Structure formats: C-alpha cells, structure tokens
Amino acid sequence: MPRALLAVSLLALFAVPAAAQSHYAPPGDTVRYRWGVKTNVIVSTPQGEIPVNADQSGVVAMTRLPHDSALVWFESLEIAASTPAGEQKPSTAELVGKPYRVAFSPSGRVHLGEAPTIPPELEGMGDLRHVFDDFFLRLPAKPLTVGLAWSDTVARSDSSADRWMRVGAVSEYRVERDTVVNGVAGVVVAMKEHVDIQAENPVPNAPARGHTTLAGTDTGYFVFAPKAGRVLGRRHEGHFTGSMVLGAPANMEMKQAIDISATVDEVR
C-alpha cells in the first residue's frame, strides 16, 4: 500500500506546453544541475492517517543535440522514503548514466522520446520518466523584460499497458527582476500553476487498482539566462488535495493531502 500511495504523490506535474517562439541555446557543451524534490503525503483511511515522506536528489547532466533535442542522464541519484512499513532506499544503479532523449520546441515544450527501463523497485517511487520536463521554462515570443507576463494552458495524457494519467494545468508567468548568477546575467520569472490530475494504476502487492484525483496550486520561480539560452535555477512549492479510490476487493476511498517542494540549480 505505501508504495502505491507514494507513486501517486510523486507524479510529474509540470510539463506545460507554450505557444511561444523564443529560443534556447544551440547545441553545445554539457550542462549539469543539482536537483532535489521533497514530498510529504497524508492519507486518511478508516484506520487513521498514514504519513508518507520521500526525498529524491541527484546531479543531472544535459547535452544539447541538433534538431531541438537533448540527451539527459543522472550522474547521481538517491531516493529514500519513510512509510509506516519502514524506511525504503532502493538502489538506483540501473538508472545512473542511462540516457534519456528529449525533444523540445524553441519555446521549451518538452516531449520524451526515449527513456531507460525503470526498475520495478523504483516504479512506485515517483514518475522518473518525466523528471526533466521541469528543466525548461516555457518562453513567450517577446523578449524577457521586467514586467512581461504570459500564460499557458495544457492537457496531457500518458498511458501504458496497465496505467494512465491525465494532467490539466493553467500556468501564469511574470518577469520580476534582473539578476546575476555565477557571473551569468539572467531574469527571475515568477510562476503559478493550477493543476488537475487523474490517474489510474495497479496497487503493488495487491489485487486491486487505484484511481486518483488531485487538484492544487504550485508556485515558485525560474532563473533564466536569455543570452546564454538556459535555465540557471528553479524553486517551487505545491499543495494538492484529492482522493484515491481502491477497486475490488477493497472498494475504499482515501483522502490525500500532498505538499511538494523542489529545487534545481546549475552546477558550475
């Protein structure tokens, strides 16, 4: 049960397309980011509340390729969870160094092309296929000047043989100020997203399926370097509420409250 709840709580929430045409940097050197996500979940059941806490962290490397694509991989990755069943810290060795290929528009719309096989012991520890969507700011057509505001709306669906997910999001952005990070000129872009999620997946170690509905708001900011054409960092926090309905034989609804915080920082 805890692994299934954790899988829902760490869904990728932030793959938001843009209708814009500003440009990221052309193919070039590999850049690296230090990435981390903390998730706290409270699930209300007839027997009481179940807390599930998780930490994901690592170093991500990204190499831009021709034709608006990139190779991305984990140079290091640690995942740990605290559940009523005890501490979990599965090995991530099978993912470290394995390349993902992503394609994106000049405005930052991300599409996953190829991904390594996620080991079974990591399937319930979050959506590790879409981690890198969060490394691209969706850009407007106009130059990023202080005060510029724009918005995006998206509906995204993912499915496999035994699970599916639908995400709807409305995102608002505003350039707040100029900044400099490690000698690189950038701008701070405030972000606010209203997100609705529906998902269905099998419950590990149980003959049942879970249907999850979540809604909430995520707020934070990007630091983007227009001249260098890359994200220098990101901070965001979200709060989501909803429920998971377990099918037969359980036939039970459980309320969920999820708090998530994430960081991305370029490694120099």
PDB file of C-alpha atoms in Angstrom:
ATOM      1  CA  MET A   1       0.000   0.000   0.000  1.00  0.00           C
ATOM      2  CA  PRO A   2       2.585   2.731   0.910  1.00  0.00           C
ATOM      3  CA  ARG A   3       4.467   2.233  -2.364  1.00  0.00           C
ATOM      4  CA  ALA A   4       1.260   2.785  -4.358  1.00  0.00           C
ATOM      5  CA  LEU A   5       0.458   5.964  -2.443  1.00  0.00           C
ATOM      6  CA  LEU A   6       3.968   7.254  -2.991  1.00  0.00           C
ATOM      7  CA  ALA A   7       3.731   6.593  -6.715  1.00  0.00           C
ATOM      8  CA  VAL A   8       0.704   8.868  -6.896  1.00  0.00           C
ATOM      9  CA  SER A   9       2.240  11.591  -4.756  1.00  0.00           C
ATOM     10  CA  LEU A  10       5.333  11.973  -6.928  1.00  0.00           C
ATOM     11  CA  LEU A  11       3.609  12.305 -10.297  1.00  0.00           C
ATOM     12  CA  ALA A  12       5.248  14.780 -12.695  1.00  0.00           C
ATOM     13  CA  LEU A  13       3.001  17.826 -12.548  1.00  0.00           C
ATOM     14  CA  PHE A  14       4.815  20.441 -14.524  1.00  0.00           C
ATOM     15  CA  ALA A  15       5.021  19.525 -18.212  1.00  0.00           C
ATOM     16  CA  VAL A  16       3.336  22.666 -19.512  1.00  0.00           C
ATOM     17  CA  PRO A  17       3.498  23.496 -23.247  1.00  0.00           C
ATOM     18  CA  ALA A  18       3.871  27.033 -24.519  1.00  0.00           C
ATOM     19  CA  ALA A  19       2.580  28.853 -27.562  1.00  0.00           C
ATOM     20  CA  ALA A  20       5.767  30.863 -27.943  1.00  0.00           C
ATOM     21  CA  GLN A  21       8.866  31.137 -30.074  1.00  0.00           C
ATOM     22  CA  SER A  22      11.842  32.371 -28.059  1.00  0.00           C
ATOM     23  CA  HIS A  23      14.992  30.300 -28.399  1.00  0.00           C
ATOM     24  CA  TYR A  24      17.111  28.152 -26.144  1.00  0.00           C
ATOM     25  CA  ALA A  25      20.836  27.947 -26.784  1.00  0.00           C
ATOM     26  CA  PRO A  26      22.008  25.965 -29.834  1.00  0.00           C
ATOM     27  CA  PRO A  27      23.738  22.563 -29.478  1.00  0.00           C
ATOM     28  CA  GLY A  28      26.842  22.827 -27.341  1.00  0.00           C
ATOM     29  CA  ASP A  29      28.519  21.811 -24.130  1.00  0.00           C
ATOM     30  CA  THR A  30      27.046  19.625 -21.429  1.00  0.00           C
ATOM     31  CA  VAL A  31      25.459  21.489 -18.506  1.00  0.00           C
ATOM     32  CA  ARG A  32      24.805  19.998 -15.071  1.00  0.00           C
ATOM     33  CA  TYR A  33      22.128  20.640 -12.460  1.00  0.00           C
ATOM     34  CA  ARG A  34      21.728  19.673  -8.843  1.00  0.00           C
ATOM     35  CA  TRP A  35      18.117  18.567  -8.429  1.00  0.00           C
ATOM     36  CA  GLY A  36      16.005  17.716  -5.389  1.00  0.00           C
ATOM     37  CA  VAL A  37      12.364  17.015  -4.538  1.00  0.00           C
ATOM     38  CA  LYS A  38      10.779  16.575  -1.113  1.00  0.00           C
ATOM     39  CA  THR A  39       7.251  15.202  -0.825  1.00  0.00           C
ATOM     40  CA  ASN A  40       5.057  14.880   2.255  1.00  0.00           C
ATOM     41  CA  VAL A  41       1.795  12.954   1.968  1.00  0.00           C
ATOM     42  CA  ILE A  42      -1.001  12.401   4.482  1.00  0.00           C
ATOM     43  CA  VAL A  43      -3.521   9.723   3.530  1.00  0.00           C
ATOM     44  CA  SER A  44      -6.723   9.467   5.584  1.00  0.00           C
ATOM     45  CA  THR A  45      -8.082   5.927   5.946  1.00  0.00           C
ATOM     46  CA  PRO A  46     -10.788   4.386   8.142  1.00  0.00           C
ATOM     47  CA  GLN A  47      -7.966   3.201  10.422  1.00  0.00           C
ATOM     48  CA  GLY A  48      -6.392   6.662  10.715  1.00  0.00           C
ATOM     49  CA  GLU A  49      -3.843   8.849   8.924  1.00  0.00           C
ATOM     50  CA  ILE A  50      -0.907   7.360   7.028  1.00  0.00           C
ATOM     51  CA  PRO A  51       2.148   9.629   6.540  1.00  0.00           C
ATOM     52  CA  VAL A  52       4.448   9.016   3.573  1.00  0.00           C
ATOM     53  CA  ASN A  53       7.548  11.199   3.165  1.00  0.00           C
ATOM     54  CA  ALA A  54      10.016  10.971   0.293  1.00  0.00           C
ATOM     55  CA  ASP A  55      13.256  12.606  -0.842  1.00  0.00           C
ATOM     56  CA  GLN A  56      14.739  12.470  -4.339  1.00  0.00           C
ATOM     57  CA  SER A  57      18.052  14.132  -5.177  1.00  0.00           C
ATOM     58  CA  GLY A  58      20.902  13.902  -7.630  1.00  0.00           C
ATOM     59  CA  VAL A  59      23.024  15.515 -10.311  1.00  0.00           C
ATOM     60  CA  VAL A  60      21.579  15.695 -13.814  1.00  0.00           C
ATOM     61  CA  ALA A  61      23.688  16.187 -16.958  1.00  0.00           C
ATOM     62  CA  MET A  62      22.230  17.558 -20.192  1.00  0.00           C
ATOM     63  CA  THR A  63      23.788  17.800 -23.656  1.00  0.00           C
ATOM     64  CA  ARG A  64      22.006  19.760 -26.378  1.00  0.00           C
ATOM     65  CA  LEU A  65      21.867  17.976 -29.752  1.00  0.00           C
ATOM     66  CA  PRO A  66      20.884  19.208 -33.226  1.00  0.00           C
ATOM     67  CA  HIS A  67      17.227  19.356 -34.293  1.00  0.00           C
ATOM     68  CA  ASP A  68      15.915  20.664 -30.947  1.00  0.00           C
ATOM     69  CA  SER A  69      16.764  17.589 -28.904  1.00  0.00           C
ATOM     70  CA  ALA A  70      18.943  16.679 -25.975  1.00  0.00           C
ATOM     71  CA  LEU A  71      20.436  13.735 -24.120  1.00  0.00           C
ATOM     72  CA  VAL A  72      19.844  13.824 -20.373  1.00  0.00           C
ATOM     73  CA  TRP A  73      21.028  11.425 -17.694  1.00  0.00           C
ATOM     74  CA  PHE A  74      21.528  11.072 -13.963  1.00  0.00           C
ATOM     75  CA  GLU A  75      25.162  11.319 -12.899  1.00  0.00           C
ATOM     76  CA  SER A  76      23.979  10.511  -9.382  1.00  0.00           C
ATOM     77  CA  LEU A  77      20.566   9.685  -7.944  1.00  0.00           C
ATOM     78  CA  GLU A  78      19.325   8.972  -4.432  1.00  0.00           C
ATOM     79  CA  ILE A  79      15.757   8.110  -3.449  1.00  0.00           C
ATOM     80  CA  ALA A  80      14.522   7.496   0.070  1.00  0.00           C
ATOM     81  CA  ALA A  81      11.057   7.135   1.587  1.00  0.00           C
ATOM     82  CA  SER A  82       9.688   6.942   5.109  1.00  0.00           C
ATOM     83  CA  THR A  83       6.429   4.980   5.439  1.00  0.00           C
ATOM     84  CA  PRO A  84       4.527   3.144   8.178  1.00  0.00           C
ATOM     85  CA  ALA A  85       6.155  -0.030   6.815  1.00  0.00           C
ATOM     86  CA  GLY A  86       9.617   1.416   7.476  1.00  0.00           C
ATOM     87  CA  GLU A  87      12.401   3.165   5.602  1.00  0.00           C
ATOM     88  CA  GLN A  88      12.926   2.458   1.909  1.00  0.00           C
ATOM     89  CA  LYS A  89      16.089   3.317  -0.004  1.00  0.00           C
ATOM     90  CA  PRO A  90      16.184   1.290  -3.212  1.00  0.00           C
ATOM     91  CA  SER A  91      19.254   1.073  -5.405  1.00  0.00           C
ATOM     92  CA  THR A  92      19.276   3.491  -8.343  1.00  0.00           C
ATOM     93  CA  ALA A  93      22.337   1.970 -10.043  1.00  0.00           C
ATOM     94  CA  GLU A  94      20.334   0.765 -13.039  1.00  0.00           C
ATOM     95  CA  LEU A  95      19.336   4.357 -13.911  1.00  0.00           C
ATOM     96  CA  VAL A  96      22.581   6.252 -13.250  1.00  0.00           C
ATOM     97  CA  GLY A  97      24.347   7.017 -16.520  1.00  0.00           C
ATOM     98  CA  LYS A  98      21.479   5.736 -18.702  1.00  0.00           C
ATOM     99  CA  PRO A  99      20.491   8.347 -21.321  1.00  0.00           C
ATOM    100  CA  TYR A 100      17.043   9.819 -21.851  1.00  0.00           C
ATOM    101  CA  ARG A 101      16.386  11.539 -25.174  1.00  0.00           C
ATOM    102  CA  VAL A 102      14.052  14.521 -25.082  1.00  0.00           C
ATOM    103  CA  ALA A 103      12.819  16.773 -27.862  1.00  0.00           C
ATOM    104  CA  PHE A 104      11.594  20.314 -27.302  1.00  0.00           C
ATOM    105  CA  SER A 105      10.413  23.324 -29.216  1.00  0.00           C
ATOM    106  CA  PRO A 106      12.456  26.562 -29.174  1.00  0.00           C
ATOM    107  CA  SER A 107       9.986  27.794 -26.542  1.00  0.00           C
ATOM    108  CA  GLY A 108      10.664  24.904 -24.170  1.00  0.00           C
ATOM    109  CA  ARG A 109       7.823  22.456 -24.888  1.00  0.00           C
ATOM    110  CA  VAL A 110       9.234  19.079 -23.829  1.00  0.00           C
ATOM    111  CA  HIS A 111       8.477  15.669 -25.358  1.00  0.00           C
ATOM    112  CA  LEU A 112      10.026  12.484 -24.010  1.00  0.00           C
ATOM    113  CA  GLY A 113      11.459  10.465 -26.889  1.00  0.00           C
ATOM    114  CA  GLU A 114      13.303   7.565 -25.284  1.00  0.00           C
ATOM    115  CA  ALA A 115      13.818   6.584 -21.652  1.00  0.00           C
ATOM    116  CA  PRO A 116      15.641   3.739 -19.945  1.00  0.00           C
ATOM    117  CA  THR A 117      13.589   0.969 -18.407  1.00  0.00           C
ATOM    118  CA  ILE A 118      12.571   1.913 -14.877  1.00  0.00           C
ATOM    119  CA  PRO A 119      13.470  -0.955 -12.495  1.00  0.00           C
ATOM    120  CA  PRO A 120      10.434  -2.473 -10.719  1.00  0.00           C
ATOM    121  CA  GLU A 121      11.715  -1.392  -7.295  1.00  0.00           C
ATOM    122  CA  LEU A 122      11.644   2.260  -8.470  1.00  0.00           C
ATOM    123  CA  GLU A 123       8.258   2.194 -10.226  1.00  0.00           C
ATOM    124  CA  GLY A 124       6.467   3.102  -7.024  1.00  0.00           C
ATOM    125  CA  MET A 125       8.885   5.893  -6.108  1.00  0.00           C
ATOM    126  CA  GLY A 126       7.664   8.631  -8.449  1.00  0.00           C
ATOM    127  CA  ASP A 127       7.432   9.345 -12.161  1.00  0.00           C
ATOM    128  CA  LEU A 128      11.103   9.089 -13.115  1.00  0.00           C
ATOM    129  CA  ARG A 129      10.273   9.275 -16.830  1.00  0.00           C
ATOM    130  CA  HIS A 130       9.287  12.948 -16.781  1.00  0.00           C
ATOM    131  CA  VAL A 131      11.771  14.421 -14.298  1.00  0.00           C
ATOM    132  CA  PHE A 132      13.469  16.520 -16.965  1.00  0.00           C
ATOM    133  CA  ASP A 133      10.346  18.348 -18.128  1.00  0.00           C
ATOM    134  CA  ASP A 134      10.977  20.644 -15.169  1.00  0.00           C
ATOM    135  CA  PHE A 135      14.324  21.847 -16.536  1.00  0.00           C
ATOM    136  CA  PHE A 136      12.838  24.016 -19.322  1.00  0.00           C
ATOM    137  CA  LEU A 137      10.976  27.274 -18.794  1.00  0.00           C
ATOM    138  CA  ARG A 138       8.154  27.782 -21.291  1.00  0.00           C
ATOM    139  CA  LEU A 139       9.109  31.050 -23.003  1.00  0.00           C
ATOM    140  CA  PRO A 140       6.985  33.766 -24.623  1.00  0.00           C
ATOM    141  CA  ALA A 141       7.557  35.175 -28.096  1.00  0.00           C
ATOM    142  CA  LYS A 142       8.596  38.579 -26.722  1.00  0.00           C
ATOM    143  CA  PRO A 143      11.961  39.371 -25.081  1.00  0.00           C
ATOM    144  CA  LEU A 144      12.075  38.749 -21.339  1.00  0.00           C
ATOM    145  CA  THR A 145      11.834  42.293 -19.986  1.00  0.00           C
ATOM    146  CA  VAL A 146      10.814  43.160 -16.421  1.00  0.00           C
ATOM    147  CA  GLY A 147       7.017  43.259 -16.133  1.00  0.00           C
ATOM    148  CA  LEU A 148       6.289  40.950 -19.089  1.00  0.00           C
ATOM    149  CA  ALA A 149       3.536  38.427 -18.268  1.00  0.00           C
ATOM    150  CA  TRP A 150       2.188  35.442 -20.190  1.00  0.00           C
ATOM    151  CA  SER A 151       0.228  32.235 -19.586  1.00  0.00           C
ATOM    152  CA  ASP A 152      -0.069  28.634 -20.828  1.00  0.00           C
ATOM    153  CA  THR A 153      -2.812  26.034 -20.785  1.00  0.00           C
ATOM    154  CA  VAL A 154      -2.159  22.326 -21.263  1.00  0.00           C
ATOM    155  CA  ALA A 155      -3.893  18.969 -21.314  1.00  0.00           C
ATOM    156  CA  ARG A 156      -1.512  15.998 -21.319  1.00  0.00           C
ATOM    157  CA  SER A 157      -2.209  12.256 -21.313  1.00  0.00           C
ATOM    158  CA  ASP A 158       0.186   9.381 -20.685  1.00  0.00           C
ATOM    159  CA  SER A 159      -0.651   5.699 -20.726  1.00  0.00           C
ATOM    160  CA  SER A 160       0.907   2.258 -20.793  1.00  0.00           C
ATOM    161  CA  ALA A 161      -0.444  -1.270 -20.753  1.00  0.00           C
ATOM    162  CA  ASP A 162      -1.657  -1.099 -17.155  1.00  0.00           C
ATOM    163  CA  ARG A 163      -1.758   2.585 -16.127  1.00  0.00           C
ATOM    164  CA  TRP A 164      -2.766   6.031 -17.350  1.00  0.00           C
ATOM    165  CA  MET A 165      -2.561   9.661 -16.274  1.00  0.00           C
ATOM    166  CA  ARG A 166      -4.228  12.891 -17.440  1.00  0.00           C
ATOM    167  CA  VAL A 167      -2.930  16.320 -16.410  1.00  0.00           C
ATOM    168  CA  GLY A 168      -4.576  19.682 -16.965  1.00  0.00           C
ATOM    169  CA  ALA A 169      -2.745  22.867 -15.974  1.00  0.00           C
ATOM    170  CA  VAL A 170      -3.084  26.619 -16.342  1.00  0.00           C
ATOM    171  CA  SER A 171       0.233  28.422 -15.785  1.00  0.00           C
ATOM    172  CA  GLU A 172       0.961  32.105 -15.293  1.00  0.00           C
ATOM    173  CA  TYR A 173       4.426  33.685 -15.608  1.00  0.00           C
ATOM    174  CA  ARG A 174       5.813  37.173 -14.957  1.00  0.00           C
ATOM    175  CA  VAL A 175       9.349  38.564 -15.243  1.00  0.00           C
ATOM    176  CA  GLU A 176      10.030  40.080 -11.815  1.00  0.00           C
ATOM    177  CA  ARG A 177      13.591  41.416 -11.986  1.00  0.00           C
ATOM    178  CA  ASP A 178      17.082  41.124 -13.428  1.00  0.00           C
ATOM    179  CA  THR A 179      19.744  39.096 -11.633  1.00  0.00           C
ATOM    180  CA  VAL A 180      23.234  37.624 -11.991  1.00  0.00           C
ATOM    181  CA  VAL A 181      24.119  34.032 -11.036  1.00  0.00           C
ATOM    182  CA  ASN A 182      27.772  32.970 -11.006  1.00  0.00           C
ATOM    183  CA  GLY A 183      28.591  35.834 -13.369  1.00  0.00           C
ATOM    184  CA  VAL A 184      25.794  34.959 -15.833  1.00  0.00           C
ATOM    185  CA  ALA A 185      23.092  37.594 -16.448  1.00  0.00           C
ATOM    186  CA  GLY A 186      19.546  36.350 -16.001  1.00  0.00           C
ATOM    187  CA  VAL A 187      15.990  37.237 -15.070  1.00  0.00           C
ATOM    188  CA  VAL A 188      13.762  35.972 -12.273  1.00  0.00           C
ATOM    189  CA  VAL A 189      10.432  34.675 -13.624  1.00  0.00           C
ATOM    190  CA  ALA A 190       7.620  34.109 -11.109  1.00  0.00           C
ATOM    191  CA  MET A 191       5.398  31.113 -11.821  1.00  0.00           C
ATOM    192  CA  LYS A 192       1.976  29.957 -10.599  1.00  0.00           C
ATOM    193  CA  GLU A 193       0.225  26.820 -11.823  1.00  0.00           C
ATOM    194  CA  HIS A 194      -3.269  25.481 -11.173  1.00  0.00           C
ATOM    195  CA  VAL A 195      -3.162  21.717 -11.725  1.00  0.00           C
ATOM    196  CA  ASP A 196      -5.755  18.935 -12.021  1.00  0.00           C
ATOM    197  CA  ILE A 197      -4.658  15.286 -12.222  1.00  0.00           C
ATOM    198  CA  GLN A 198      -6.426  11.985 -12.770  1.00  0.00           C
ATOM    199  CA  ALA A 199      -4.529   8.716 -12.723  1.00  0.00           C
ATOM    200  CA  GLU A 200      -5.160   5.004 -12.516  1.00  0.00           C
ATOM    201  CA  ASN A 201      -2.597   2.323 -11.769  1.00  0.00           C
ATOM    202  CA  PRO A 202      -2.294  -1.135 -10.222  1.00  0.00           C
ATOM    203  CA  VAL A 203      -1.680  -1.328  -6.488  1.00  0.00           C
ATOM    204  CA  PRO A 204       1.624  -3.159  -5.856  1.00  0.00           C
ATOM    205  CA  ASN A 205       1.290  -6.446  -3.987  1.00  0.00           C
ATOM    206  CA  ALA A 206      -2.494  -6.282  -4.046  1.00  0.00           C
ATOM    207  CA  PRO A 207      -5.219  -7.496  -6.470  1.00  0.00           C
ATOM    208  CA  ALA A 208      -6.678  -4.010  -6.908  1.00  0.00           C
ATOM    209  CA  ARG A 209      -6.372  -0.840  -8.920  1.00  0.00           C
ATOM    210  CA  GLY A 210      -6.326   2.703  -7.596  1.00  0.00           C
ATOM    211  CA  HIS A 211      -7.976   5.722  -9.223  1.00  0.00           C
ATOM    212  CA  THR A 212      -6.560   9.040  -8.029  1.00  0.00           C
ATOM    213  CA  THR A 213      -7.948  12.564  -8.401  1.00  0.00           C
ATOM    214  CA  LEU A 214      -5.813  15.529  -7.285  1.00  0.00           C
ATOM    215  CA  ALA A 215      -6.038  19.308  -7.637  1.00  0.00           C
ATOM    216  CA  GLY A 216      -3.948  22.160  -6.307  1.00  0.00           C
ATOM    217  CA  THR A 217      -1.587  25.052  -6.900  1.00  0.00           C
ATOM    218  CA  ASP A 218       2.169  25.184  -7.431  1.00  0.00           C
ATOM    219  CA  THR A 219       4.076  28.459  -7.047  1.00  0.00           C
ATOM    220  CA  GLY A 220       7.709  29.495  -7.356  1.00  0.00           C
ATOM    221  CA  TYR A 221      10.165  30.948  -9.832  1.00  0.00           C
ATOM    222  CA  PHE A 222      12.686  30.225 -12.572  1.00  0.00           C
ATOM    223  CA  VAL A 223      16.015  31.969 -13.087  1.00  0.00           C
ATOM    224  CA  PHE A 224      16.627  32.085 -16.838  1.00  0.00           C
ATOM    225  CA  ALA A 225      19.598  33.442 -18.784  1.00  0.00           C
ATOM    226  CA  PRO A 226      18.243  34.858 -22.090  1.00  0.00           C
ATOM    227  CA  LYS A 227      21.629  35.383 -23.737  1.00  0.00           C
ATOM    228  CA  ALA A 228      23.027  32.006 -22.631  1.00  0.00           C
ATOM    229  CA  GLY A 229      19.707  30.342 -23.502  1.00  0.00           C
ATOM    230  CA  ARG A 230      19.322  28.113 -20.442  1.00  0.00           C
ATOM    231  CA  VAL A 231      17.709  27.779 -17.025  1.00  0.00           C
ATOM    232  CA  LEU A 232      20.101  28.682 -14.191  1.00  0.00           C
ATOM    233  CA  GLY A 233      17.830  27.556 -11.361  1.00  0.00           C
ATOM    234  CA  ARG A 234      14.331  26.955 -10.125  1.00  0.00           C
ATOM    235  CA  ARG A 235      12.360  26.853  -6.852  1.00  0.00           C
ATOM    236  CA  HIS A 236       8.741  25.829  -6.403  1.00  0.00           C
ATOM    237  CA  GLU A 237       6.291  24.531  -3.795  1.00  0.00           C
ATOM    238  CA  GLY A 238       2.892  22.966  -4.272  1.00  0.00           C
ATOM    239  CA  HIS A 239      -0.079  21.841  -2.222  1.00  0.00           C
ATOM    240  CA  PHE A 240      -2.563  19.314  -3.611  1.00  0.00           C
ATOM    241  CA  THR A 241      -5.603  17.555  -2.239  1.00  0.00           C
ATOM    242  CA  GLY A 242      -7.820  14.787  -3.518  1.00  0.00           C
ATOM    243  CA  SER A 243      -8.563  11.120  -3.062  1.00  0.00           C
ATOM    244  CA  MET A 244      -7.606   7.627  -4.133  1.00  0.00           C
ATOM    245  CA  VAL A 245     -10.399   5.109  -4.734  1.00  0.00           C
ATOM    246  CA  LEU A 246      -9.341   1.476  -4.480  1.00  0.00           C
ATOM    247  CA  GLY A 247     -11.293  -1.000  -6.573  1.00  0.00           C
ATOM    248  CA  ALA A 248     -12.346  -4.520  -5.662  1.00  0.00           C
ATOM    249  CA  PRO A 249     -11.767  -6.246  -3.349  1.00  0.00           C
ATOM    250  CA  ALA A 250     -11.035  -3.184  -1.164  1.00  0.00           C
ATOM    251  CA  ASN A 251     -13.713  -0.796  -2.557  1.00  0.00           C
ATOM    252  CA  MET A 252     -12.483   2.079  -0.396  1.00  0.00           C
ATOM    253  CA  GLU A 253     -11.898   5.832  -0.818  1.00  0.00           C
ATOM    254  CA  MET A 254      -8.971   7.528   0.934  1.00  0.00           C
ATOM    255  CA  LYS A 255      -8.416  11.291   1.105  1.00  0.00           C
ATOM    256  CA  GLN A 256      -4.944  12.665   0.347  1.00  0.00           C
ATOM    257  CA  ALA A 257      -3.090  15.900   1.118  1.00  0.00           C
ATOM    258  CA  ILE A 258       0.266  16.367  -0.598  1.00  0.00           C
ATOM    259  CA  ASP A 259       2.949  19.018  -0.121  1.00  0.00           C
ATOM    260  CA  ILE A 260       5.863  19.089  -2.534  1.00  0.00           C
ATOM    261  CA  SER A 261       8.951  21.322  -2.817  1.00  0.00           C
ATOM    262  CA  ALA A 262      11.653  21.156  -5.464  1.00  0.00           C
ATOM    263  CA  THR A 263      14.933  22.826  -6.366  1.00  0.00           C
ATOM    264  CA  VAL A 264      17.069  22.961  -9.498  1.00  0.00           C
ATOM    265  CA  ASP A 265      20.497  24.689  -9.521  1.00  0.00           C
ATOM    266  CA  GLU A 266      23.071  24.787 -12.288  1.00  0.00           C
ATOM    267  CA  VAL A 267      26.375  23.249 -11.174  1.00  0.00           C
ATOM    268  CA  ARG A 268      29.356  25.396 -12.108  1.00  0.00           C
TER     269      ARG A 268
END
